[in-house]
Amino acid sequence: MPAAVVATMGLSAVPAAEAQADPGDTQAALGGGSGIVLGRSTKCSLTTIGYDGAGRLVGFTAGHCGDAGTAVSGEQFPDAGVVGRVASSDPQLDYAVIEFDPNAVAPMSTVGGTTIAGVGGVPSAWDVVCQNGRTSGRACGVVWSSGPGGFIDQACSSYGDSGGPLTVDDRLVGLVSSVLISDTRALRLSCTSSANPVHSPVIAVSWDAIRAAVDTNNGVGAGFQPA
């Protein structure tokens, strides 16, 4: 993916529904599609959560959401405080690895109607993928074009959905990076409602590409499997 995919989509908006769970005041229930806050105010979406090959509780989001060392909290769980930190961030491929405190996070496989039970390959053109983000919730759309590093799809996406998972059935296939055509002061092209099909397509990074990069680095996140 080119560096241009780092257009910011981390602005505040109404969050999507979290998974049905009651982890208590000191834990955050987080999974693919949950809203997360990076640093003081950047709001993005969690791609997925699970365990790496070393047994660490880790998650992923878009790389432009935060640099290495950035504190992470659950948007809907302010009483839990800081629950993790960005371990590494790749601005070119646009993904970030988050290491979570296992005592502060309850990992969820289902959030807002999206279940992540495993991983899948890069979708092909004309396949249908579904996105889940803290702003737009769950929405599906056709894939217009696809390559090893990522794909372009028509699922509804807006500010704050960066990092959200893209799935085919219950398989994770990608991460929301940015809208293809950015908004201007005069014209909004990002999606305002999943009921309106006229909006900018979305640039997605393939999960295959992210997994290969993380495994090659052999650091936090290597050998990841969804919870």
JSON list of C-alpha atoms in Angstrom, two decimals:
[
{"chain": "A", "resi": 1, "resn": "MET", "atom": "CA", "xyz": [0.00, 0.00, 0.00]},
{"chain": "A", "resi": 2, "resn": "PRO", "atom": "CA", "xyz": [1.30, 3.51, -0.79]},
{"chain": "A", "resi": 3, "resn": "ALA", "atom": "CA", "xyz": [1.99, 6.02, 1.94]},
{"chain": "A", "resi": 4, "resn": "ALA", "atom": "CA", "xyz": [-1.13, 7.91, 0.81]},
{"chain": "A", "resi": 5, "resn": "VAL", "atom": "CA", "xyz": [-3.29, 5.41, 2.68]},
{"chain": "A", "resi": 6, "resn": "VAL", "atom": "CA", "xyz": [-2.50, 7.15, 5.94]},
{"chain": "A", "resi": 7, "resn": "ALA", "atom": "CA", "xyz": [-5.31, 9.71, 5.49]},
{"chain": "A", "resi": 8, "resn": "THR", "atom": "CA", "xyz": [-6.66, 10.22, 9.02]},
{"chain": "A", "resi": 9, "resn": "MET", "atom": "CA", "xyz": [-9.99, 8.65, 9.86]},
{"chain": "A", "resi": 10, "resn": "GLY", "atom": "CA", "xyz": [-9.70, 8.83, 13.64]},
{"chain": "A", "resi": 11, "resn": "LEU", "atom": "CA", "xyz": [-12.16, 11.65, 14.40]},
{"chain": "A", "resi": 12, "resn": "SER", "atom": "CA", "xyz": [-14.88, 11.40, 17.00]},
{"chain": "A", "resi": 13, "resn": "ALA", "atom": "CA", "xyz": [-18.33, 10.07, 16.15]},
{"chain": "A", "resi": 14, "resn": "VAL", "atom": "CA", "xyz": [-21.08, 7.91, 17.64]},
{"chain": "A", "resi": 15, "resn": "PRO", "atom": "CA", "xyz": [-19.53, 4.52, 18.51]},
{"chain": "A", "resi": 16, "resn": "ALA", "atom": "CA", "xyz": [-20.84, 1.18, 17.31]},
{"chain": "A", "resi": 17, "resn": "ALA", "atom": "CA", "xyz": [-22.32, -1.23, 19.84]},
{"chain": "A", "resi": 18, "resn": "GLU", "atom": "CA", "xyz": [-19.86, -3.28, 21.87]},
{"chain": "A", "resi": 19, "resn": "ALA", "atom": "CA", "xyz": [-20.09, -7.00, 22.44]},
{"chain": "A", "resi": 20, "resn": "GLN", "atom": "CA", "xyz": [-22.57, -8.09, 25.07]},
{"chain": "A", "resi": 21, "resn": "ALA", "atom": "CA", "xyz": [-20.42, -8.54, 28.15]},
{"chain": "A", "resi": 22, "resn": "ASP", "atom": "CA", "xyz": [-20.12, -7.20, 31.68]},
{"chain": "A", "resi": 23, "resn": "PRO", "atom": "CA", "xyz": [-16.42, -7.29, 32.52]},
{"chain": "A", "resi": 24, "resn": "GLY", "atom": "CA", "xyz": [-16.77, -4.92, 35.46]},
{"chain": "A", "resi": 25, "resn": "ASP", "atom": "CA", "xyz": [-15.40, -1.43, 36.00]},
{"chain": "A", "resi": 26, "resn": "THR", "atom": "CA", "xyz": [-11.73, -2.38, 35.77]},
{"chain": "A", "resi": 27, "resn": "GLN", "atom": "CA", "xyz": [-11.82, -4.46, 32.58]},
{"chain": "A", "resi": 28, "resn": "ALA", "atom": "CA", "xyz": [-12.54, -3.55, 28.97]},
{"chain": "A", "resi": 29, "resn": "ALA", "atom": "CA", "xyz": [-14.38, -6.07, 26.75]},
{"chain": "A", "resi": 30, "resn": "LEU", "atom": "CA", "xyz": [-12.68, -5.63, 23.37]},
{"chain": "A", "resi": 31, "resn": "GLY", "atom": "CA", "xyz": [-12.82, -7.39, 20.01]},
{"chain": "A", "resi": 32, "resn": "GLY", "atom": "CA", "xyz": [-12.80, -6.73, 16.29]},
{"chain": "A", "resi": 33, "resn": "GLY", "atom": "CA", "xyz": [-14.79, -3.53, 15.68]},
{"chain": "A", "resi": 34, "resn": "SER", "atom": "CA", "xyz": [-14.55, -2.12, 19.22]},
{"chain": "A", "resi": 35, "resn": "GLY", "atom": "CA", "xyz": [-13.80, 1.56, 19.60]},
{"chain": "A", "resi": 36, "resn": "ILE", "atom": "CA", "xyz": [-10.40, 2.35, 21.07]},
{"chain": "A", "resi": 37, "resn": "VAL", "atom": "CA", "xyz": [-8.77, 5.62, 22.10]},
{"chain": "A", "resi": 38, "resn": "LEU", "atom": "CA", "xyz": [-5.09, 6.08, 21.36]},
{"chain": "A", "resi": 39, "resn": "GLY", "atom": "CA", "xyz": [-3.22, 8.74, 23.28]},
{"chain": "A", "resi": 40, "resn": "ARG", "atom": "CA", "xyz": [-5.43, 11.53, 24.54]},
{"chain": "A", "resi": 41, "resn": "SER", "atom": "CA", "xyz": [-8.14, 11.64, 21.91]},
{"chain": "A", "resi": 42, "resn": "THR", "atom": "CA", "xyz": [-7.53, 9.68, 18.68]},
{"chain": "A", "resi": 43, "resn": "LYS", "atom": "CA", "xyz": [-10.48, 7.35, 18.15]},
{"chain": "A", "resi": 44, "resn": "CYS", "atom": "CA", "xyz": [-10.04, 4.31, 15.91]},
{"chain": "A", "resi": 45, "resn": "SER", "atom": "CA", "xyz": [-11.32, 0.74, 15.68]},
{"chain": "A", "resi": 46, "resn": "LEU", "atom": "CA", "xyz": [-9.74, -2.49, 16.83]},
{"chain": "A", "resi": 47, "resn": "THR", "atom": "CA", "xyz": [-9.13, -4.99, 14.03]},
{"chain": "A", "resi": 48, "resn": "THR", "atom": "CA", "xyz": [-8.96, -8.14, 16.13]},
{"chain": "A", "resi": 49, "resn": "ILE", "atom": "CA", "xyz": [-7.68, -9.42, 19.46]},
{"chain": "A", "resi": 50, "resn": "GLY", "atom": "CA", "xyz": [-5.99, -12.67, 20.40]},
{"chain": "A", "resi": 51, "resn": "TYR", "atom": "CA", "xyz": [-2.69, -14.20, 21.41]},
{"chain": "A", "resi": 52, "resn": "ASP", "atom": "CA", "xyz": [0.68, -14.22, 19.70]},
{"chain": "A", "resi": 53, "resn": "GLY", "atom": "CA", "xyz": [3.11, -17.12, 19.62]},
{"chain": "A", "resi": 54, "resn": "ALA", "atom": "CA", "xyz": [4.62, -16.04, 22.95]},
{"chain": "A", "resi": 55, "resn": "GLY", "atom": "CA", "xyz": [1.22, -16.04, 24.66]},
{"chain": "A", "resi": 56, "resn": "ARG", "atom": "CA", "xyz": [0.88, -12.26, 24.85]},
{"chain": "A", "resi": 57, "resn": "LEU", "atom": "CA", "xyz": [-2.59, -10.70, 24.55]},
{"chain": "A", "resi": 58, "resn": "VAL", "atom": "CA", "xyz": [-2.35, -8.50, 21.45]},
{"chain": "A", "resi": 59, "resn": "GLY", "atom": "CA", "xyz": [-4.55, -6.64, 19.01]},
{"chain": "A", "resi": 60, "resn": "PHE", "atom": "CA", "xyz": [-4.24, -4.64, 15.82]},
{"chain": "A", "resi": 61, "resn": "THR", "atom": "CA", "xyz": [-5.44, -1.34, 14.40]},
{"chain": "A", "resi": 62, "resn": "ALA", "atom": "CA", "xyz": [-4.43, 1.05, 11.60]},
{"chain": "A", "resi": 63, "resn": "GLY", "atom": "CA", "xyz": [-0.85, 2.30, 11.73]},
{"chain": "A", "resi": 64, "resn": "HIS", "atom": "CA", "xyz": [-1.79, 5.96, 11.37]},
{"chain": "A", "resi": 65, "resn": "CYS", "atom": "CA", "xyz": [-3.83, 5.76, 14.59]},
{"chain": "A", "resi": 66, "resn": "GLY", "atom": "CA", "xyz": [-0.77, 5.74, 16.86]},
{"chain": "A", "resi": 67, "resn": "ASP", "atom": "CA", "xyz": [3.01, 5.42, 17.07]},
{"chain": "A", "resi": 68, "resn": "ALA", "atom": "CA", "xyz": [4.90, 2.87, 19.14]},
{"chain": "A", "resi": 69, "resn": "GLY", "atom": "CA", "xyz": [4.47, 3.58, 22.84]},
{"chain": "A", "resi": 70, "resn": "THR", "atom": "CA", "xyz": [1.05, 5.24, 22.48]},
{"chain": "A", "resi": 71, "resn": "ALA", "atom": "CA", "xyz": [-1.35, 4.41, 25.32]},
{"chain": "A", "resi": 72, "resn": "VAL", "atom": "CA", "xyz": [-4.58, 2.58, 24.39]},
{"chain": "A", "resi": 73, "resn": "SER", "atom": "CA", "xyz": [-7.90, 2.52, 26.24]},
{"chain": "A", "resi": 74, "resn": "GLY", "atom": "CA", "xyz": [-11.35, 1.13, 25.46]},
{"chain": "A", "resi": 75, "resn": "GLU", "atom": "CA", "xyz": [-13.69, 3.87, 24.29]},
{"chain": "A", "resi": 76, "resn": "GLN", "atom": "CA", "xyz": [-16.70, 2.39, 26.07]},
{"chain": "A", "resi": 77, "resn": "PHE", "atom": "CA", "xyz": [-14.75, 1.45, 29.21]},
{"chain": "A", "resi": 78, "resn": "PRO", "atom": "CA", "xyz": [-13.25, 4.67, 30.60]},
{"chain": "A", "resi": 79, "resn": "ASP", "atom": "CA", "xyz": [-13.10, 3.30, 34.15]},
{"chain": "A", "resi": 80, "resn": "ALA", "atom": "CA", "xyz": [-10.61, 0.65, 33.02]},
{"chain": "A", "resi": 81, "resn": "GLY", "atom": "CA", "xyz": [-8.09, 3.37, 32.13]},
{"chain": "A", "resi": 82, "resn": "VAL", "atom": "CA", "xyz": [-5.08, 2.53, 29.98]},
{"chain": "A", "resi": 83, "resn": "VAL", "atom": "CA", "xyz": [-5.37, -1.14, 28.99]},
{"chain": "A", "resi": 84, "resn": "GLY", "atom": "CA", "xyz": [-2.48, -1.45, 26.54]},
{"chain": "A", "resi": 85, "resn": "ARG", "atom": "CA", "xyz": [0.16, 0.27, 24.44]},
{"chain": "A", "resi": 86, "resn": "VAL", "atom": "CA", "xyz": [1.15, 0.26, 20.79]},
{"chain": "A", "resi": 87, "resn": "ALA", "atom": "CA", "xyz": [4.12, -2.11, 20.51]},
{"chain": "A", "resi": 88, "resn": "SER", "atom": "CA", "xyz": [4.94, -1.28, 16.89]},
{"chain": "A", "resi": 89, "resn": "SER", "atom": "CA", "xyz": [3.48, 0.78, 14.06]},
{"chain": "A", "resi": 90, "resn": "ASP", "atom": "CA", "xyz": [4.11, 0.51, 10.32]},
{"chain": "A", "resi": 91, "resn": "PRO", "atom": "CA", "xyz": [3.12, 3.71, 8.45]},
{"chain": "A", "resi": 92, "resn": "GLN", "atom": "CA", "xyz": [3.72, 2.19, 5.01]},
{"chain": "A", "resi": 93, "resn": "LEU", "atom": "CA", "xyz": [1.55, -0.91, 5.31]},
{"chain": "A", "resi": 94, "resn": "ASP", "atom": "CA", "xyz": [-0.64, 1.02, 7.79]},
{"chain": "A", "resi": 95, "resn": "TYR", "atom": "CA", "xyz": [-1.01, -1.38, 10.69]},
{"chain": "A", "resi": 96, "resn": "ALA", "atom": "CA", "xyz": [-0.15, -1.19, 14.38]},
{"chain": "A", "resi": 97, "resn": "VAL", "atom": "CA", "xyz": [0.30, -3.96, 16.94]},
{"chain": "A", "resi": 98, "resn": "ILE", "atom": "CA", "xyz": [-1.09, -3.35, 20.44]},
{"chain": "A", "resi": 99, "resn": "GLU", "atom": "CA", "xyz": [0.06, -5.29, 23.48]},
{"chain": "A", "resi": 100, "resn": "PHE", "atom": "CA", "xyz": [-2.77, -5.44, 26.02]},
{"chain": "A", "resi": 101, "resn": "ASP", "atom": "CA", "xyz": [-2.68, -5.96, 29.76]},
{"chain": "A", "resi": 102, "resn": "PRO", "atom": "CA", "xyz": [-4.40, -9.37, 30.18]},
{"chain": "A", "resi": 103, "resn": "ASN", "atom": "CA", "xyz": [-5.68, -8.29, 33.60]},
{"chain": "A", "resi": 104, "resn": "ALA", "atom": "CA", "xyz": [-7.39, -5.24, 32.13]},
{"chain": "A", "resi": 105, "resn": "VAL", "atom": "CA", "xyz": [-8.98, -6.68, 28.97]},
{"chain": "A", "resi": 106, "resn": "ALA", "atom": "CA", "xyz": [-11.61, -9.34, 28.34]},
{"chain": "A", "resi": 107, "resn": "PRO", "atom": "CA", "xyz": [-11.02, -10.50, 24.74]},
{"chain": "A", "resi": 108, "resn": "MET", "atom": "CA", "xyz": [-14.18, -10.90, 22.64]},
{"chain": "A", "resi": 109, "resn": "SER", "atom": "CA", "xyz": [-14.60, -12.91, 19.44]},
{"chain": "A", "resi": 110, "resn": "THR", "atom": "CA", "xyz": [-17.93, -11.23, 18.59]},
{"chain": "A", "resi": 111, "resn": "VAL", "atom": "CA", "xyz": [-18.64, -7.50, 18.54]},
{"chain": "A", "resi": 112, "resn": "GLY", "atom": "CA", "xyz": [-21.61, -5.77, 16.92]},
{"chain": "A", "resi": 113, "resn": "GLY", "atom": "CA", "xyz": [-22.69, -8.77, 14.85]},
{"chain": "A", "resi": 114, "resn": "THR", "atom": "CA", "xyz": [-19.20, -9.58, 13.56]},
{"chain": "A", "resi": 115, "resn": "THR", "atom": "CA", "xyz": [-17.55, -12.80, 14.70]},
{"chain": "A", "resi": 116, "resn": "ILE", "atom": "CA", "xyz": [-13.87, -13.48, 14.01]},
{"chain": "A", "resi": 117, "resn": "ALA", "atom": "CA", "xyz": [-13.20, -17.21, 14.33]},
{"chain": "A", "resi": 118, "resn": "GLY", "atom": "CA", "xyz": [-10.13, -17.40, 12.12]},
{"chain": "A", "resi": 119, "resn": "VAL", "atom": "CA", "xyz": [-8.33, -15.80, 9.20]},
{"chain": "A", "resi": 120, "resn": "GLY", "atom": "CA", "xyz": [-8.86, -16.02, 5.44]},
{"chain": "A", "resi": 121, "resn": "GLY", "atom": "CA", "xyz": [-7.01, -15.15, 2.27]},
{"chain": "A", "resi": 122, "resn": "VAL", "atom": "CA", "xyz": [-7.22, -11.99, 0.20]},
{"chain": "A", "resi": 123, "resn": "PRO", "atom": "CA", "xyz": [-10.73, -11.62, -1.28]},
{"chain": "A", "resi": 124, "resn": "SER", "atom": "CA", "xyz": [-11.12, -11.49, -5.05]},
{"chain": "A", "resi": 125, "resn": "ALA", "atom": "CA", "xyz": [-12.87, -8.83, -7.14]},
{"chain": "A", "resi": 126, "resn": "TRP", "atom": "CA", "xyz": [-16.67, -9.13, -6.85]},
{"chain": "A", "resi": 127, "resn": "ASP", "atom": "CA", "xyz": [-16.49, -10.94, -3.52]},
{"chain": "A", "resi": 128, "resn": "VAL", "atom": "CA", "xyz": [-18.55, -9.34, -0.73]},
{"chain": "A", "resi": 129, "resn": "VAL", "atom": "CA", "xyz": [-16.75, -8.30, 2.45]},
{"chain": "A", "resi": 130, "resn": "CYS", "atom": "CA", "xyz": [-18.21, -6.92, 5.68]},
{"chain": "A", "resi": 131, "resn": "GLN", "atom": "CA", "xyz": [-16.69, -4.19, 7.80]},
{"chain": "A", "resi": 132, "resn": "ASN", "atom": "CA", "xyz": [-17.21, -3.44, 11.47]},
{"chain": "A", "resi": 133, "resn": "GLY", "atom": "CA", "xyz": [-16.17, -0.06, 12.88]},
{"chain": "A", "resi": 134, "resn": "ARG", "atom": "CA", "xyz": [-16.82, 2.10, 15.93]},
{"chain": "A", "resi": 135, "resn": "THR", "atom": "CA", "xyz": [-18.51, 4.77, 13.79]},
{"chain": "A", "resi": 136, "resn": "SER", "atom": "CA", "xyz": [-20.40, 2.97, 11.02]},
{"chain": "A", "resi": 137, "resn": "GLY", "atom": "CA", "xyz": [-21.00, -0.37, 12.74]},
{"chain": "A", "resi": 138, "resn": "ARG", "atom": "CA", "xyz": [-21.38, -3.42, 10.51]},
{"chain": "A", "resi": 139, "resn": "ALA", "atom": "CA", "xyz": [-21.77, -2.88, 6.76]},
{"chain": "A", "resi": 140, "resn": "CYS", "atom": "CA", "xyz": [-21.02, -4.99, 3.70]},
{"chain": "A", "resi": 141, "resn": "GLY", "atom": "CA", "xyz": [-19.93, -4.18, 0.17]},
{"chain": "A", "resi": 142, "resn": "VAL", "atom": "CA", "xyz": [-18.45, -5.60, -2.99]},
{"chain": "A", "resi": 143, "resn": "VAL", "atom": "CA", "xyz": [-14.69, -5.78, -3.65]},
{"chain": "A", "resi": 144, "resn": "TRP", "atom": "CA", "xyz": [-13.81, -3.71, -6.75]},
{"chain": "A", "resi": 145, "resn": "SER", "atom": "CA", "xyz": [-10.16, -4.67, -7.10]},
{"chain": "A", "resi": 146, "resn": "SER", "atom": "CA", "xyz": [-7.70, -6.83, -5.21]},
{"chain": "A", "resi": 147, "resn": "GLY", "atom": "CA", "xyz": [-3.97, -7.56, -4.96]},
{"chain": "A", "resi": 148, "resn": "PRO", "atom": "CA", "xyz": [-1.57, -9.25, -2.53]},
{"chain": "A", "resi": 149, "resn": "GLY", "atom": "CA", "xyz": [-1.19, -6.13, -0.36]},
{"chain": "A", "resi": 150, "resn": "GLY", "atom": "CA", "xyz": [-4.82, -5.15, -0.14]},
{"chain": "A", "resi": 151, "resn": "PHE", "atom": "CA", "xyz": [-8.10, -4.42, -1.87]},
{"chain": "A", "resi": 152, "resn": "ILE", "atom": "CA", "xyz": [-10.67, -1.71, -2.55]},
{"chain": "A", "resi": 153, "resn": "ASP", "atom": "CA", "xyz": [-14.25, -2.31, -1.43]},
{"chain": "A", "resi": 154, "resn": "GLN", "atom": "CA", "xyz": [-17.58, -0.51, -1.15]},
{"chain": "A", "resi": 155, "resn": "ALA", "atom": "CA", "xyz": [-18.47, -1.20, 2.50]},
{"chain": "A", "resi": 156, "resn": "CYS", "atom": "CA", "xyz": [-19.71, 1.87, 4.39]},
{"chain": "A", "resi": 157, "resn": "SER", "atom": "CA", "xyz": [-16.81, 3.53, 6.22]},
{"chain": "A", "resi": 158, "resn": "SER", "atom": "CA", "xyz": [-16.28, 6.88, 7.88]},
{"chain": "A", "resi": 159, "resn": "TYR", "atom": "CA", "xyz": [-14.14, 8.74, 10.40]},
{"chain": "A", "resi": 160, "resn": "GLY", "atom": "CA", "xyz": [-13.18, 6.53, 13.33]},
{"chain": "A", "resi": 161, "resn": "ASP", "atom": "CA", "xyz": [-13.53, 3.25, 11.40]},
{"chain": "A", "resi": 162, "resn": "SER", "atom": "CA", "xyz": [-9.79, 3.10, 10.69]},
{"chain": "A", "resi": 163, "resn": "GLY", "atom": "CA", "xyz": [-8.43, -0.25, 11.80]},
{"chain": "A", "resi": 164, "resn": "GLY", "atom": "CA", "xyz": [-11.83, -1.94, 11.69]},
{"chain": "A", "resi": 165, "resn": "PRO", "atom": "CA", "xyz": [-11.90, -5.57, 10.52]},
{"chain": "A", "resi": 166, "resn": "LEU", "atom": "CA", "xyz": [-13.02, -6.71, 7.09]},
{"chain": "A", "resi": 167, "resn": "THR", "atom": "CA", "xyz": [-14.40, -10.23, 7.10]},
{"chain": "A", "resi": 168, "resn": "VAL", "atom": "CA", "xyz": [-15.80, -12.88, 4.78]},
{"chain": "A", "resi": 169, "resn": "ASP", "atom": "CA", "xyz": [-18.22, -14.91, 6.88]},
{"chain": "A", "resi": 170, "resn": "ASP", "atom": "CA", "xyz": [-16.31, -15.34, 10.18]},
{"chain": "A", "resi": 171, "resn": "ARG", "atom": "CA", "xyz": [-12.82, -15.04, 8.65]},
{"chain": "A", "resi": 172, "resn": "LEU", "atom": "CA", "xyz": [-10.65, -11.94, 8.99]},
{"chain": "A", "resi": 173, "resn": "VAL", "atom": "CA", "xyz": [-9.35, -10.83, 5.58]},
{"chain": "A", "resi": 174, "resn": "GLY", "atom": "CA", "xyz": [-8.33, -7.20, 6.00]},
{"chain": "A", "resi": 175, "resn": "LEU", "atom": "CA", "xyz": [-8.09, -3.96, 7.93]},
{"chain": "A", "resi": 176, "resn": "VAL", "atom": "CA", "xyz": [-9.72, -0.61, 7.06]},
{"chain": "A", "resi": 177, "resn": "SER", "atom": "CA", "xyz": [-7.04, 1.92, 6.11]},
{"chain": "A", "resi": 178, "resn": "SER", "atom": "CA", "xyz": [-8.79, 4.93, 4.59]},
{"chain": "A", "resi": 179, "resn": "VAL", "atom": "CA", "xyz": [-11.40, 6.10, 2.14]},
{"chain": "A", "resi": 180, "resn": "LEU", "atom": "CA", "xyz": [-10.23, 6.13, -1.46]},
{"chain": "A", "resi": 181, "resn": "ILE", "atom": "CA", "xyz": [-11.42, 9.71, -2.07]},
{"chain": "A", "resi": 182, "resn": "SER", "atom": "CA", "xyz": [-11.03, 12.12, 0.83]},
{"chain": "A", "resi": 183, "resn": "ASP", "atom": "CA", "xyz": [-13.72, 14.59, 1.86]},
{"chain": "A", "resi": 184, "resn": "THR", "atom": "CA", "xyz": [-13.38, 18.25, 0.96]},
{"chain": "A", "resi": 185, "resn": "ARG", "atom": "CA", "xyz": [-14.91, 21.30, 2.62]},
{"chain": "A", "resi": 186, "resn": "ALA", "atom": "CA", "xyz": [-17.51, 21.43, -0.11]},
{"chain": "A", "resi": 187, "resn": "LEU", "atom": "CA", "xyz": [-18.25, 17.74, -0.57]},
{"chain": "A", "resi": 188, "resn": "ARG", "atom": "CA", "xyz": [-18.43, 14.77, 1.78]},
{"chain": "A", "resi": 189, "resn": "LEU", "atom": "CA", "xyz": [-17.64, 11.51, 0.01]},
{"chain": "A", "resi": 190, "resn": "SER", "atom": "CA", "xyz": [-17.13, 9.25, 3.03]},
{"chain": "A", "resi": 191, "resn": "CYS", "atom": "CA", "xyz": [-20.14, 7.16, 4.01]},
{"chain": "A", "resi": 192, "resn": "THR", "atom": "CA", "xyz": [-22.84, 8.80, 6.11]},
{"chain": "A", "resi": 193, "resn": "SER", "atom": "CA", "xyz": [-25.21, 5.80, 6.22]},
{"chain": "A", "resi": 194, "resn": "SER", "atom": "CA", "xyz": [-25.06, 2.18, 5.08]},
{"chain": "A", "resi": 195, "resn": "ALA", "atom": "CA", "xyz": [-28.48, 2.80, 3.51]},
{"chain": "A", "resi": 196, "resn": "ASN", "atom": "CA", "xyz": [-26.82, 5.18, 1.02]},
{"chain": "A", "resi": 197, "resn": "PRO", "atom": "CA", "xyz": [-24.65, 3.29, -1.52]},
{"chain": "A", "resi": 198, "resn": "VAL", "atom": "CA", "xyz": [-23.23, 6.50, -3.01]},
{"chain": "A", "resi": 199, "resn": "HIS", "atom": "CA", "xyz": [-19.98, 7.06, -1.15]},
{"chain": "A", "resi": 200, "resn": "SER", "atom": "CA", "xyz": [-16.24, 6.67, -1.60]},
{"chain": "A", "resi": 201, "resn": "PRO", "atom": "CA", "xyz": [-14.83, 3.13, -1.76]},
{"chain": "A", "resi": 202, "resn": "VAL", "atom": "CA", "xyz": [-12.50, 2.04, 1.01]},
{"chain": "A", "resi": 203, "resn": "ILE", "atom": "CA", "xyz": [-8.82, 1.09, 0.86]},
{"chain": "A", "resi": 204, "resn": "ALA", "atom": "CA", "xyz": [-8.13, -2.05, 2.90]},
{"chain": "A", "resi": 205, "resn": "VAL", "atom": "CA", "xyz": [-4.85, -3.71, 3.84]},
{"chain": "A", "resi": 206, "resn": "SER", "atom": "CA", "xyz": [-4.93, -7.49, 3.45]},
{"chain": "A", "resi": 207, "resn": "TRP", "atom": "CA", "xyz": [-4.54, -9.54, 6.61]},
{"chain": "A", "resi": 208, "resn": "ASP", "atom": "CA", "xyz": [-2.15, -11.84, 4.75]},
{"chain": "A", "resi": 209, "resn": "ALA", "atom": "CA", "xyz": [0.23, -8.91, 4.19]},
{"chain": "A", "resi": 210, "resn": "ILE", "atom": "CA", "xyz": [0.01, -7.76, 7.82]},
{"chain": "A", "resi": 211, "resn": "ARG", "atom": "CA", "xyz": [0.56, -11.24, 9.20]},
{"chain": "A", "resi": 212, "resn": "ALA", "atom": "CA", "xyz": [3.58, -11.82, 6.95]},
{"chain": "A", "resi": 213, "resn": "ALA", "atom": "CA", "xyz": [5.17, -8.52, 8.01]},
{"chain": "A", "resi": 214, "resn": "VAL", "atom": "CA", "xyz": [4.60, -9.13, 11.73]},
{"chain": "A", "resi": 215, "resn": "ASP", "atom": "CA", "xyz": [5.89, -12.70, 11.56]},
{"chain": "A", "resi": 216, "resn": "THR", "atom": "CA", "xyz": [8.99, -11.55, 9.68]},
{"chain": "A", "resi": 217, "resn": "ASN", "atom": "CA", "xyz": [9.76, -8.99, 12.39]},
{"chain": "A", "resi": 218, "resn": "ASN", "atom": "CA", "xyz": [9.39, -11.76, 14.99]},
{"chain": "A", "resi": 219, "resn": "GLY", "atom": "CA", "xyz": [8.36, -9.34, 17.71]},
{"chain": "A", "resi": 220, "resn": "VAL", "atom": "CA", "xyz": [5.13, -8.68, 19.59]},
{"chain": "A", "resi": 221, "resn": "GLY", "atom": "CA", "xyz": [2.26, -10.12, 17.52]},
{"chain": "A", "resi": 222, "resn": "ALA", "atom": "CA", "xyz": [4.27, -12.78, 15.67]},
{"chain": "A", "resi": 223, "resn": "GLY", "atom": "CA", "xyz": [2.35, -16.05, 15.41]},
{"chain": "A", "resi": 224, "resn": "PHE", "atom": "CA", "xyz": [-0.96, -14.28, 16.15]},
{"chain": "A", "resi": 225, "resn": "GLN", "atom": "CA", "xyz": [-4.22, -16.22, 16.40]},
{"chain": "A", "resi": 226, "resn": "PRO", "atom": "CA", "xyz": [-7.63, -14.58, 17.07]},
{"chain": "A", "resi": 227, "resn": "ALA", "atom": "CA", "xyz": [-9.15, -15.21, 20.49]}
]
